[in-house]
PDB file of C-alpha atoms in Angstrom:
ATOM      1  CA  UNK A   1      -5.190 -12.903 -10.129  1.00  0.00           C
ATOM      2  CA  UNK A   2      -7.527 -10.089 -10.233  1.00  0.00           C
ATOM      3  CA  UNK A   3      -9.497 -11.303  -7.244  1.00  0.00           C
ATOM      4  CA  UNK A   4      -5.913 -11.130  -5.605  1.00  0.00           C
ATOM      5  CA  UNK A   5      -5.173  -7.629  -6.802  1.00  0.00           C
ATOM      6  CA  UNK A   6      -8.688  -6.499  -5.869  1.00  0.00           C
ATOM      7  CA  UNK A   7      -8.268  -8.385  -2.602  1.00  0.00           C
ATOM      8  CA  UNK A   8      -4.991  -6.469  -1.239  1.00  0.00           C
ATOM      9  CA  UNK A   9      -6.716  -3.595  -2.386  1.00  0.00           C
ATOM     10  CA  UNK A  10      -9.290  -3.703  -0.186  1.00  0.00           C
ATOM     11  CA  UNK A  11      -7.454  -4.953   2.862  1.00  0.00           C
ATOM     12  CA  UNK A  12      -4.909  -2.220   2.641  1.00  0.00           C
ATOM     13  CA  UNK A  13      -8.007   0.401   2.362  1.00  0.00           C
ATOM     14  CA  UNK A  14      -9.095  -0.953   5.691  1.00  0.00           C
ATOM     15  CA  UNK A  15      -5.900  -0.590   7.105  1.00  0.00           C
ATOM     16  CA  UNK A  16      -5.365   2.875   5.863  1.00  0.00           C
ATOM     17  CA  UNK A  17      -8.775   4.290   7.195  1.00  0.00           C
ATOM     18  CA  UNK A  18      -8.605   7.232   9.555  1.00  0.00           C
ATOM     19  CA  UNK A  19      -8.225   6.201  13.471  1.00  0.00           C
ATOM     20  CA  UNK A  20      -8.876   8.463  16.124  1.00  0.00           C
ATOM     21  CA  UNK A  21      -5.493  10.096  18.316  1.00  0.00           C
ATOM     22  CA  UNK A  22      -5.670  11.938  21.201  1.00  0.00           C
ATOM     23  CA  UNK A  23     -10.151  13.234  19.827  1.00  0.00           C
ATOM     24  CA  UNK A  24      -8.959  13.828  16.674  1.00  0.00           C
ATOM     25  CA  UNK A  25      -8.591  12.188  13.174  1.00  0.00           C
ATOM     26  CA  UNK A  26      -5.348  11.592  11.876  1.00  0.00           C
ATOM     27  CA  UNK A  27      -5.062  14.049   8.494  1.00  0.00           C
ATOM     28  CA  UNK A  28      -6.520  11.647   5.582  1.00  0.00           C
ATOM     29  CA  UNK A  29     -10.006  11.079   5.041  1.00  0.00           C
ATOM     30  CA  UNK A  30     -11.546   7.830   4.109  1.00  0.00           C
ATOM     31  CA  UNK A  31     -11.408   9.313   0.299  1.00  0.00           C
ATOM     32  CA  UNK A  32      -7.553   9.152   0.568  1.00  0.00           C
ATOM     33  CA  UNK A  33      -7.513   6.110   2.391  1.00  0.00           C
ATOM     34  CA  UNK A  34      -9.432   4.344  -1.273  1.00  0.00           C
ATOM     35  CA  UNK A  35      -7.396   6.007  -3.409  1.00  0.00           C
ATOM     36  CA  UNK A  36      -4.246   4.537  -1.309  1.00  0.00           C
ATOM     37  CA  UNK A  37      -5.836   1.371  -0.916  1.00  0.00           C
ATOM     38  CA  UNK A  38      -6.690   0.727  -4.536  1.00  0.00           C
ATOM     39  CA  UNK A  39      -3.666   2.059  -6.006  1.00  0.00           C
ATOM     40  CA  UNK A  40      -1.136   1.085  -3.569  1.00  0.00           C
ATOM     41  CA  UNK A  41      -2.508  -2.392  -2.226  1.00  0.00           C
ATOM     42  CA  UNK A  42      -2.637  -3.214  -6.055  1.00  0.00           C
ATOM     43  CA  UNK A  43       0.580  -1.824  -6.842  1.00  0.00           C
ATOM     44  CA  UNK A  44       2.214  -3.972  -3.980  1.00  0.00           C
ATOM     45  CA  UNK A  45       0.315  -6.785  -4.866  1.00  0.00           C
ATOM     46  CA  UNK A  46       1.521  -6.733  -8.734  1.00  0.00           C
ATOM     47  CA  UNK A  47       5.094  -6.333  -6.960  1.00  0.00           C
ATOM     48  CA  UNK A  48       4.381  -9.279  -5.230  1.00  0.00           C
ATOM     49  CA  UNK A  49       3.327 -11.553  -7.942  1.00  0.00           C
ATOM     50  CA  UNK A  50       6.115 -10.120 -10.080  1.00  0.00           C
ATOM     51  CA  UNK A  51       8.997 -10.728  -7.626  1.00  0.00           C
ATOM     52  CA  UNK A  52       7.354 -14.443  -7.236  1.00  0.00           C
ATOM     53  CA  UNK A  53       7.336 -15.346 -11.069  1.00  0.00           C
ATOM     54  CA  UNK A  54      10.729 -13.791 -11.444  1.00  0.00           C
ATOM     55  CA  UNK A  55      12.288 -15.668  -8.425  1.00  0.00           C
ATOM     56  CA  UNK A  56      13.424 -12.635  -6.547  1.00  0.00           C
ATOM     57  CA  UNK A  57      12.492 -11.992  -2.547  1.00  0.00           C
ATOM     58  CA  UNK A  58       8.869 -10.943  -2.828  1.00  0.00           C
ATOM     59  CA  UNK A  59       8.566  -9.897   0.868  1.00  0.00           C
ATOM     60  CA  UNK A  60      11.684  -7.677   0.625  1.00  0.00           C
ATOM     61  CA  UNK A  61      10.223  -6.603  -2.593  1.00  0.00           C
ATOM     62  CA  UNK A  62       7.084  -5.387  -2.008  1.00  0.00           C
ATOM     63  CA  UNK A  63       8.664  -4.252   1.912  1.00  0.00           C
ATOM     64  CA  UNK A  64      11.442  -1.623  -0.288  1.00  0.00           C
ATOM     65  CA  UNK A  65       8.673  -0.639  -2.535  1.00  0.00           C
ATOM     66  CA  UNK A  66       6.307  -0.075   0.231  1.00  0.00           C
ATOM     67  CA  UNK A  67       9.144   1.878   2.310  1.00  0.00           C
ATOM     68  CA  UNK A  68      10.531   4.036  -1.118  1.00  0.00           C
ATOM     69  CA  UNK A  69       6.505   5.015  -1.623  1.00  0.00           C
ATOM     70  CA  UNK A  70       6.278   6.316   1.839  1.00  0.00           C
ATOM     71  CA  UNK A  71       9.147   7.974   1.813  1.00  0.00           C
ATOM     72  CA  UNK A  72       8.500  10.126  -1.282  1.00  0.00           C
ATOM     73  CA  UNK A  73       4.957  11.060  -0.222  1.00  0.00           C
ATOM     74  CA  UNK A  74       6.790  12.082   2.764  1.00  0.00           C
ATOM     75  CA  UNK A  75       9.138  13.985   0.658  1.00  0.00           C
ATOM     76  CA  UNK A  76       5.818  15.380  -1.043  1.00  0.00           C
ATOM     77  CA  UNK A  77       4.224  16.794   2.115  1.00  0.00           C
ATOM     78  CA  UNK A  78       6.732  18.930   3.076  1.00  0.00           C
ATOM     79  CA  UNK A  79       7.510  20.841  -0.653  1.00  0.00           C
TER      80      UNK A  79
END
């Protein structure tokens, strides 16, 4: 399980690295983009396994959790 965990946690640090738009980076840096990819991948991975061992929709799981953490740190940027 904790090559799992560690795993997601690296794939969704690659996926969160900065990309370039228009000639410029997007506004995290590749420091933001480990912290979200070894806290988030391995929170959504845990929600994964969890919502598998308890029987519950682990793709609509780990999809709400994914959306609700998004949409506070969206929340967050503005305040």
């Amino acid at each position: 399980m904790i090559v799992y965990i560690i795993l997601s946690g690296l794939i969704f640090f690659v996926l969160h690295l900065p990309r370039k738009s228009h000639g410029i980076f997007t506004q995290h840096s590749v420091s933001d983009a480990v912290v979200i990819g070894l806290i988030s991948g391995s929170l959504f991975s845990l929600t994964y396994y969890k919502s598998v061992r308890q029987h519950y929709r682990p793709y609509l799981t780990t999809a709400l959790c994914h959306g609700l953490s998004n949409g506070l740190l969206e929340v967050l940027s503005f305040l």
